[in-house]
PDB file of C-alpha atoms in Angstrom:
ATOM      1  CA  MET A  29     -52.822 -33.741  46.543  1.00 46.00           C
ATOM      2  CA  SER A  30     -56.356 -34.202  45.149  1.00 52.00           C
ATOM      3  CA  SER A  31     -58.163 -37.548  45.338  1.00 52.00           C
ATOM      4  CA  GLN A  32     -57.997 -37.863  41.536  1.00 49.00           C
ATOM      5  CA  ARG A  33     -54.247 -37.311  41.558  1.00 50.00           C
ATOM      6  CA  GLU A  34     -53.831 -39.884  44.311  1.00 52.00           C
ATOM      7  CA  LEU A  35     -55.862 -42.371  42.293  1.00 53.00           C
ATOM      8  CA  LEU A  36     -53.766 -41.768  39.180  1.00 50.00           C
ATOM      9  CA  THR A  37     -50.556 -42.169  41.131  1.00 49.00           C
ATOM     10  CA  TRP A  38     -51.789 -45.479  42.546  1.00 52.00           C
ATOM     11  CA  VAL A  39     -52.897 -46.781  39.143  1.00 53.00           C
ATOM     12  CA  ILE A  40     -49.634 -45.808  37.466  1.00 51.00           C
ATOM     13  CA  ALA A  41     -47.741 -47.683  40.181  1.00 51.00           C
ATOM     14  CA  TRP A  42     -50.057 -50.655  39.629  1.00 53.00           C
ATOM     15  CA  THR A  43     -49.377 -50.460  35.881  1.00 52.00           C
ATOM     16  CA  VAL A  44     -45.649 -50.703  36.485  1.00 49.00           C
ATOM     17  CA  GLY A  45     -46.332 -53.689  38.740  1.00 51.00           C
ATOM     18  CA  VAL A  46     -48.233 -55.453  35.957  1.00 50.00           C
ATOM     19  CA  GLY A  47     -45.274 -55.017  33.630  1.00 48.00           C
ATOM     20  CA  LEU A  48     -42.875 -56.419  36.200  1.00 44.00           C
ATOM     21  CA  ALA A  49     -45.207 -59.331  36.904  1.00 47.00           C
ATOM     22  CA  LEU A  50     -44.756 -60.513  33.333  1.00 44.00           C
ATOM     23  CA  PHE A  51     -41.130 -61.286  34.198  1.00 40.00           C
ATOM     24  CA  VAL A  52     -41.724 -63.161  37.446  1.00 37.00           C
ATOM     25  CA  VAL A  53     -45.136 -64.831  37.061  1.00 43.00           C
ATOM     26  CA  PRO A  54     -45.500 -67.726  34.601  1.00 44.00           C
ATOM     27  CA  ILE A  55     -47.694 -66.520  31.756  1.00 45.00           C
ATOM     28  CA  PRO A  56     -50.029 -69.551  31.665  1.00 45.00           C
ATOM     29  CA  ALA A  57     -50.787 -69.148  35.370  1.00 47.00           C
ATOM     30  CA  MET A  58     -51.443 -65.424  34.928  1.00 46.00           C
ATOM     31  CA  ALA A  59     -53.860 -66.080  32.082  1.00 46.00           C
ATOM     32  CA  GLN A  60     -55.652 -68.819  33.989  1.00 48.00           C
ATOM     33  CA  SER A  61     -56.158 -66.589  37.009  1.00 46.00           C
ATOM     34  CA  ASN A  62     -57.738 -63.951  34.769  1.00 49.00           C
ATOM     35  CA  SER A  63     -59.814 -66.433  32.733  1.00 56.00           C
ATOM     36  CA  ALA A  64     -58.188 -64.987  29.614  1.00 68.00           C
ATOM     37  CA  ASP A  65     -56.992 -66.618  26.435  1.00 90.00           C
ATOM     38  CA  TYR A  66     -54.744 -63.738  25.327  1.00 94.00           C
ATOM     39  CA  ILE A  67     -52.100 -61.624  27.026  1.00 94.00           C
ATOM     40  CA  PHE A  68     -50.859 -58.566  25.174  1.00 95.00           C
ATOM     41  CA  LEU A  69     -48.102 -55.990  25.435  1.00 95.00           C
ATOM     42  CA  ILE A  70     -48.110 -52.534  23.880  1.00 96.00           C
ATOM     43  CA  ALA A  71     -44.597 -51.105  23.669  1.00 95.00           C
ATOM     44  CA  SER A  72     -43.678 -52.351  27.136  1.00 92.00           C
ATOM     45  CA  GLY A  73     -41.829 -55.090  29.002  1.00 89.00           C
ATOM     46  CA  PHE A  74     -39.358 -57.172  27.045  1.00 88.00           C
ATOM     47  CA  LEU A  75     -40.518 -55.589  23.761  1.00 91.00           C
ATOM     48  CA  CYS A  76     -38.531 -52.464  24.625  1.00 90.00           C
ATOM     49  CA  ASP A  77     -34.934 -52.210  23.521  1.00 81.00           C
ATOM     50  CA  ALA A  78     -32.914 -49.351  24.989  1.00 75.00           C
ATOM     51  CA  GLY A  79     -30.949 -49.108  21.753  1.00 76.00           C
ATOM     52  CA  ASP A  80     -34.010 -48.978  19.481  1.00 79.00           C
ATOM     53  CA  SER A  81     -36.293 -45.944  19.762  1.00 79.00           C
ATOM     54  CA  SER A  82     -38.788 -47.513  17.338  1.00 83.00           C
ATOM     55  CA  SER A  83     -39.765 -50.158  19.907  1.00 88.00           C
ATOM     56  CA  CYS A  84     -41.235 -48.014  22.676  1.00 93.00           C
ATOM     57  CA  PRO A  85     -43.418 -46.100  23.151  1.00 94.00           C
ATOM     58  CA  ALA A  86     -46.092 -46.759  20.545  1.00 96.00           C
ATOM     59  CA  VAL A  87     -46.706 -43.511  18.675  1.00 97.00           C
ATOM     60  CA  VAL A  88     -49.710 -42.632  16.523  1.00 97.00           C
ATOM     61  CA  LYS A  89     -50.392 -39.312  14.777  1.00 97.00           C
ATOM     62  CA  SER A  90     -53.362 -37.426  13.375  1.00 96.00           C
ATOM     63  CA  VAL A  91     -53.443 -35.499  10.106  1.00 94.00           C
ATOM     64  CA  ASP A  92     -52.579 -32.238  11.910  1.00 93.00           C
ATOM     65  CA  GLY A  93     -49.358 -33.735  13.283  1.00 95.00           C
ATOM     66  CA  SER A  94     -50.386 -34.058  16.928  1.00 96.00           C
ATOM     67  CA  SER A  95     -49.636 -37.433  18.477  1.00 97.00           C
ATOM     68  CA  TYR A  96     -50.257 -39.874  21.290  1.00 97.00           C
ATOM     69  CA  GLU A  97     -47.493 -41.927  22.858  1.00 97.00           C
ATOM     70  CA  MET A  98     -48.821 -45.022  24.633  1.00 97.00           C
ATOM     71  CA  ASN A  99     -47.743 -48.221  26.324  1.00 95.00           C
ATOM     72  CA  GLY A 100     -49.449 -50.835  28.440  1.00 95.00           C
ATOM     73  CA  ALA A 101     -50.275 -54.475  29.078  1.00 95.00           C
ATOM     74  CA  GLY A 102     -53.252 -56.643  29.822  1.00 94.00           C
ATOM     75  CA  THR A 103     -55.317 -59.729  29.153  1.00 94.00           C
ATOM     76  CA  PHE A 104     -58.584 -60.391  27.367  1.00 95.00           C
ATOM     77  CA  ASP A 105     -60.971 -63.246  26.695  1.00 94.00           C
ATOM     78  CA  THR A 106     -62.429 -63.473  23.199  1.00 93.00           C
ATOM     79  CA  LYS A 107     -65.543 -65.348  24.292  1.00 92.00           C
ATOM     80  CA  SER A 108     -66.695 -63.326  27.289  1.00 92.00           C
ATOM     81  CA  LYS A 109     -65.224 -60.052  25.926  1.00 92.00           C
ATOM     82  CA  LEU A 110     -63.717 -59.398  29.348  1.00 93.00           C
ATOM     83  CA  VAL A 111     -60.547 -57.335  29.356  1.00 94.00           C
ATOM     84  CA  THR A 112     -58.138 -56.216  32.068  1.00 93.00           C
ATOM     85  CA  ALA A 113     -55.604 -53.731  30.759  1.00 95.00           C
ATOM     86  CA  THR A 114     -53.988 -50.444  31.622  1.00 95.00           C
ATOM     87  CA  GLY A 115     -51.118 -48.233  30.554  1.00 96.00           C
ATOM     88  CA  THR A 116     -49.843 -44.677  30.255  1.00 96.00           C
ATOM     89  CA  PHE A 117     -50.240 -42.036  27.561  1.00 97.00           C
ATOM     90  CA  THR A 118     -48.806 -38.670  26.580  1.00 96.00           C
ATOM     91  CA  HIS A 119     -50.561 -36.297  24.188  1.00 97.00           C
ATOM     92  CA  LYS A 120     -48.200 -34.053  22.208  1.00 97.00           C
ATOM     93  CA  SER A 121     -48.698 -31.088  19.908  1.00 96.00           C
ATOM     94  CA  PRO A 122     -47.473 -31.068  16.283  1.00 95.00           C
ATOM     95  CA  TYR A 123     -44.346 -29.317  17.631  1.00 95.00           C
ATOM     96  CA  GLY A 124     -43.605 -32.044  20.172  1.00 94.00           C
ATOM     97  CA  ASN A 125     -44.800 -30.176  23.252  1.00 96.00           C
ATOM     98  CA  SER A 126     -46.481 -32.279  25.919  1.00 95.00           C
ATOM     99  CA  LEU A 127     -50.167 -31.300  26.237  1.00 95.00           C
ATOM    100  CA  GLU A 128     -51.328 -33.876  28.767  1.00 95.00           C
ATOM    101  CA  THR A 129     -50.241 -37.117  30.337  1.00 96.00           C
ATOM    102  CA  GLY A 130     -51.999 -39.785  32.359  1.00 96.00           C
ATOM    103  CA  ILE A 131     -53.153 -43.378  32.355  1.00 96.00           C
ATOM    104  CA  TRP A 132     -55.683 -45.349  30.350  1.00 97.00           C
ATOM    105  CA  LEU A 133     -57.906 -48.223  31.427  1.00 96.00           C
ATOM    106  CA  ALA A 134     -59.625 -50.711  29.132  1.00 95.00           C
ATOM    107  CA  ASN A 135     -63.210 -51.566  30.015  1.00 88.00           C
ATOM    108  CA  GLU A 136     -64.429 -53.528  26.993  1.00 94.00           C
ATOM    109  CA  LEU A 137     -63.136 -55.789  24.249  1.00 96.00           C
ATOM    110  CA  VAL A 138     -65.115 -54.627  21.226  1.00 96.00           C
ATOM    111  CA  GLY A 139     -63.680 -57.313  18.971  1.00 96.00           C
ATOM    112  CA  PHE A 140     -60.637 -59.338  18.000  1.00 96.00           C
ATOM    113  CA  ASP A 141     -59.499 -60.452  14.543  1.00 96.00           C
ATOM    114  CA  SER A 142     -56.880 -63.190  14.798  1.00 94.00           C
ATOM    115  CA  TYR A 143     -54.065 -63.411  12.241  1.00 94.00           C
ATOM    116  CA  GLY A 144     -52.988 -66.790  13.604  1.00 91.00           C
ATOM    117  CA  ILE A 145     -49.865 -68.124  15.274  1.00 88.00           C
ATOM    118  CA  ALA A 146     -46.539 -66.618  14.243  1.00 84.00           C
ATOM    119  CA  PRO A 147     -44.758 -69.000  11.814  1.00 78.00           C
ATOM    120  CA  GLY A 148     -41.716 -70.654  13.408  1.00 66.00           C
ATOM    121  CA  ALA A 149     -42.260 -68.655  16.581  1.00 57.00           C
ATOM    122  CA  ARG A 150     -40.409 -71.073  18.870  1.00 48.00           C
ATOM    123  CA  MET A 151     -37.336 -71.170  16.629  1.00 42.00           C
ATOM    124  CA  GLN A 152     -37.302 -67.378  16.328  1.00 44.00           C
ATOM    125  CA  ALA A 153     -37.872 -66.691  20.013  1.00 42.00           C
ATOM    126  CA  GLY A 154     -34.903 -64.351  20.254  1.00 42.00           C
ATOM    127  CA  SER A 155     -36.205 -62.004  17.555  1.00 42.00           C
ATOM    128  CA  VAL A 156     -39.877 -62.277  18.464  1.00 44.00           C
ATOM    129  CA  PHE A 157     -39.611 -61.794  22.192  1.00 44.00           C
ATOM    130  CA  GLY A 158     -37.087 -58.994  22.316  1.00 41.00           C
ATOM    131  CA  PRO A 159     -33.416 -58.183  22.814  1.00 40.00           C
ATOM    132  CA  PRO A 160     -30.773 -60.824  23.642  1.00 37.00           C
ATOM    133  CA  GLN A 161     -30.799 -60.147  27.386  1.00 35.00           C
ATOM    134  CA  PHE A 162     -34.302 -61.647  27.467  1.00 36.00           C
ATOM    135  CA  GLY A 163     -33.337 -64.576  25.267  1.00 36.00           C
ATOM    136  CA  PRO A 164     -33.233 -68.360  25.795  1.00 34.00           C
ATOM    137  CA  ARG A 165     -32.556 -68.213  29.535  1.00 31.00           C
ATOM    138  CA  ARG A 166     -35.841 -66.373  30.038  1.00 38.00           C
ATOM    139  CA  MET A 167     -37.916 -68.520  27.664  1.00 35.00           C
ATOM    140  CA  PRO A 168     -39.196 -71.054  30.266  1.00 36.00           C
ATOM    141  CA  MET A 169     -41.695 -68.469  31.554  1.00 39.00           C
ATOM    142  CA  LEU A 170     -43.299 -68.498  28.087  1.00 47.00           C
ATOM    143  CA  SER A 171     -43.978 -72.216  28.157  1.00 51.00           C
ATOM    144  CA  GLY A 172     -47.515 -72.929  27.022  1.00 66.00           C
ATOM    145  CA  ALA A 173     -48.037 -69.520  25.373  1.00 79.00           C
ATOM    146  CA  MET A 174     -47.532 -68.796  21.691  1.00 88.00           C
ATOM    147  CA  PRO A 175     -46.885 -65.443  19.990  1.00 93.00           C
ATOM    148  CA  ALA A 176     -49.721 -64.594  17.646  1.00 93.00           C
ATOM    149  CA  GLY A 177     -50.877 -61.749  15.458  1.00 95.00           C
ATOM    150  CA  GLY A 178     -54.164 -59.955  15.313  1.00 96.00           C
ATOM    151  CA  LEU A 179     -56.173 -56.776  15.663  1.00 97.00           C
ATOM    152  CA  ALA A 180     -57.780 -56.099  19.038  1.00 97.00           C
ATOM    153  CA  VAL A 181     -60.313 -53.291  19.364  1.00 97.00           C
ATOM    154  CA  LEU A 182     -60.660 -51.971  22.927  1.00 97.00           C
ATOM    155  CA  ARG A 183     -62.893 -49.344  24.432  1.00 97.00           C
ATOM    156  CA  ILE A 184     -60.753 -47.380  26.866  1.00 97.00           C
ATOM    157  CA  ARG A 185     -61.002 -44.441  29.241  1.00 96.00           C
ATOM    158  CA  LEU A 186     -58.170 -41.915  29.345  1.00 96.00           C
ATOM    159  CA  LEU A 187     -57.580 -40.289  32.741  1.00 96.00           C
ATOM    160  CA  PRO A 188     -55.247 -37.285  32.438  1.00 95.00           C
ATOM    161  CA  MET A 189     -53.411 -35.842  35.417  1.00 92.00           C
ATOM    162  CA  TRP A 190     -55.649 -32.801  35.041  1.00 90.00           C
ATOM    163  CA  GLY A 191     -58.910 -32.182  33.235  1.00 90.00           C
ATOM    164  CA  PRO A 192     -61.854 -34.484  32.466  1.00 92.00           C
ATOM    165  CA  SER A 193     -61.561 -38.112  31.414  1.00 93.00           C
ATOM    166  CA  ARG A 194     -62.436 -39.177  27.870  1.00 93.00           C
ATOM    167  CA  THR A 195     -63.581 -42.370  26.189  1.00 95.00           C
ATOM    168  CA  ALA A 196     -61.930 -43.693  23.042  1.00 96.00           C
ATOM    169  CA  VAL A 197     -61.551 -46.768  20.886  1.00 96.00           C
ATOM    170  CA  LEU A 198     -58.022 -48.156  20.760  1.00 97.00           C
ATOM    171  CA  GLN A 199     -56.960 -50.487  17.955  1.00 97.00           C
ATOM    172  CA  VAL A 200     -53.983 -52.685  18.843  1.00 97.00           C
ATOM    173  CA  ILE A 201     -52.251 -54.306  15.872  1.00 96.00           C
ATOM    174  CA  CYS A 202     -49.666 -57.106  15.974  1.00 96.00           C
ATOM    175  CA  ALA A 203     -48.300 -57.972  12.523  1.00 94.00           C
ATOM    176  CA  LEU A 204     -47.604 -61.690  12.971  1.00 93.00           C
ATOM    177  CA  GLY A 205     -49.235 -64.624  11.202  1.00 92.00           C
ATOM    178  CA  LYS A 206     -51.378 -63.986   8.127  1.00 92.00           C
ATOM    179  CA  VAL A 207     -51.160 -60.203   8.103  1.00 93.00           C
ATOM    180  CA  PRO A 208     -53.681 -58.309   5.934  1.00 91.00           C
ATOM    181  CA  ASP A 209     -52.468 -55.637   3.534  1.00 89.00           C
ATOM    182  CA  GLU A 210     -54.227 -52.835   5.420  1.00 87.00           C
ATOM    183  CA  HIS A 211     -52.290 -53.516   8.645  1.00 87.00           C
ATOM    184  CA  PRO A 212     -48.739 -54.452   7.544  1.00 90.00           C
ATOM    185  CA  THR A 213     -46.914 -53.350  10.714  1.00 91.00           C
ATOM    186  CA  ASP A 214     -47.293 -53.312  14.488  1.00 94.00           C
ATOM    187  CA  GLY A 215     -48.954 -50.242  15.895  1.00 95.00           C
ATOM    188  CA  ILE A 216     -51.952 -48.573  17.464  1.00 97.00           C
ATOM    189  CA  ARG A 217     -54.809 -46.361  16.299  1.00 97.00           C
ATOM    190  CA  LEU A 218     -56.917 -44.115  18.494  1.00 97.00           C
ATOM    191  CA  THR A 219     -60.374 -42.673  17.853  1.00 96.00           C
ATOM    192  CA  PHE A 220     -62.178 -40.530  20.421  1.00 94.00           C
ATOM    193  CA  GLU A 221     -65.894 -41.009  20.883  1.00 89.00           C
ATOM    194  CA  GLY A 222     -68.127 -37.991  20.454  1.00 83.00           C
ATOM    195  CA  GLY A 223     -66.051 -36.451  17.687  1.00 78.00           C
ATOM    196  CA  GLY A 224     -62.548 -35.071  17.581  1.00 75.00           C
ATOM    197  CA  ALA A 225     -59.375 -35.924  15.709  1.00 79.00           C
ATOM    198  CA  GLU A 226     -58.616 -39.449  14.589  1.00 92.00           C
ATOM    199  CA  PHE A 227     -55.128 -40.747  15.242  1.00 96.00           C
ATOM    200  CA  ASP A 228     -54.629 -43.337  12.511  1.00 93.00           C
ATOM    201  CA  GLU A 229     -51.035 -42.964  11.314  1.00 93.00           C
ATOM    202  CA  GLU A 230     -48.886 -45.590  13.026  1.00 92.00           C
ATOM    203  CA  ILE A 231     -45.374 -44.214  13.582  1.00 93.00           C
ATOM    204  CA  THR A 232     -43.499 -46.560  15.942  1.00 92.00           C
ATOM    205  CA  GLY A 233     -44.090 -49.194  18.582  1.00 94.00           C
ATOM    206  CA  ARG A 234     -43.983 -52.953  19.020  1.00 94.00           C
ATOM    207  CA  VAL A 235     -47.028 -55.014  19.945  1.00 96.00           C
ATOM    208  CA  LEU A 236     -47.285 -58.670  20.908  1.00 94.00           C
ATOM    209  CA  PHE A 237     -50.208 -61.006  21.559  1.00 95.00           C
ATOM    210  CA  LEU A 238     -49.572 -64.215  23.478  1.00 93.00           C
ATOM    211  CA  LEU A 239     -52.141 -66.936  22.951  1.00 91.00           C
ATOM    212  CA  THR A 240     -52.305 -68.905  26.177  1.00 87.00           C
ATOM    213  CA  THR A 241     -54.653 -71.584  24.824  1.00 69.00           C
ATOM    214  CA  PRO A 242     -53.250 -72.420  21.357  1.00 56.00           C
ATOM    215  CA  GLY A 243     -55.917 -75.054  20.724  1.00 55.00           C
ATOM    216  CA  THR A 244     -58.611 -72.353  20.662  1.00 49.00           C
ATOM    217  CA  SER A 245     -56.945 -70.103  18.100  1.00 46.00           C
ATOM    218  CA  PRO A 246     -59.414 -69.250  15.309  1.00 46.00           C
ATOM    219  CA  ALA A 247     -56.625 -69.744  12.782  1.00 43.00           C
ATOM    220  CA  ALA A 248     -55.551 -73.073  14.219  1.00 39.00           C
ATOM    221  CA  ARG A 249     -58.889 -74.473  15.310  1.00 38.00           C
ATOM    222  CA  ALA A 250     -59.847 -77.810  13.829  1.00 35.00           C
ATOM    223  CA  PRO A 251     -63.147 -79.616  14.257  1.00 36.00           C
ATOM    224  CA  ASN A 252     -63.081 -82.044  17.126  1.00 39.00           C
ATOM    225  CA  PRO A 253     -64.001 -85.614  16.261  1.00 38.00           C
ATOM    226  CA  GLU A 254     -67.329 -86.680  17.667  1.00 42.00           C
ATOM    227  CA  VAL A 255     -66.976 -89.083  20.536  1.00 37.00           C
ATOM    228  CA  ASP A 256     -69.772 -91.457  21.408  1.00 43.00           C
ATOM    229  CA  THR A 257     -70.169 -91.057  25.141  1.00 38.00           C
ATOM    230  CA  LYS A 258     -73.069 -93.516  25.401  1.00 43.00           C
ATOM    231  CA  PRO A 259     -72.195 -96.890  26.903  1.00 42.00           C
ATOM    232  CA  ALA A 260     -72.240 -99.787  24.500  1.00 45.00           C
ATOM    233  CA  HIS A 261     -75.426-101.846  24.609  1.00 46.00           C
ATOM    234  CA  THR A 262     -74.876-105.203  26.212  1.00 41.00           C
ATOM    235  CA  GLU A 263     -77.428-107.919  25.817  1.00 44.00           C
ATOM    236  CA  VAL A 264     -78.242-109.596  29.125  1.00 41.00           C
ATOM    237  CA  ARG A 265     -79.411-113.160  28.966  1.00 45.00           C
ATOM    238  CA  GLN A 266     -81.623-114.528  31.709  1.00 41.00           C
TER     239      GLN A 266
END
């Protein structure tokens, strides 16, 4: 087995571990350890419903009918632009034949447009967070994190099981909050740098952003009152 193949095997195993960690590690602690204010899922984890093929994977097509199927998970910080994310992908022909498969790694948060906190998210936890088996009994791990919508733009590197790696821009869309008309549904879009086909037709896939520091949400931020930190002047009589 080549060194590249060994690396890909290790990273794919690590990717699976990240997904499992979301079920056993409290989300606020995970975000704090990564200095991130958002955690996100792309067609993975509790977003996937075995009885609903539209949940996972996330599928995006180009005008010629070829497609990419992707999933993944990660965290990012909107201030420092740091991102830690990975996942898997499969490139298919217009006829559904698999052309290549591998993993992707995010190395830069290009930008993030927040749509705000999902209205009534806590009351609708069952529908927002996935199928019934991950319902109220699993909700304590989400304490302190709020589902939110937005558009994250990531620069990623795709590492196929064979052939050279490529760099692309991945748009991750979660249609919660104040959703703009141009992005009405969850999905992904993929554009390769240096030319090539654009994959901009969202087909299926669920996406979720979890805001781990709700007070810093651009949609919910309010100006903080100014606090006078200077000690009050006290007249001293001799």
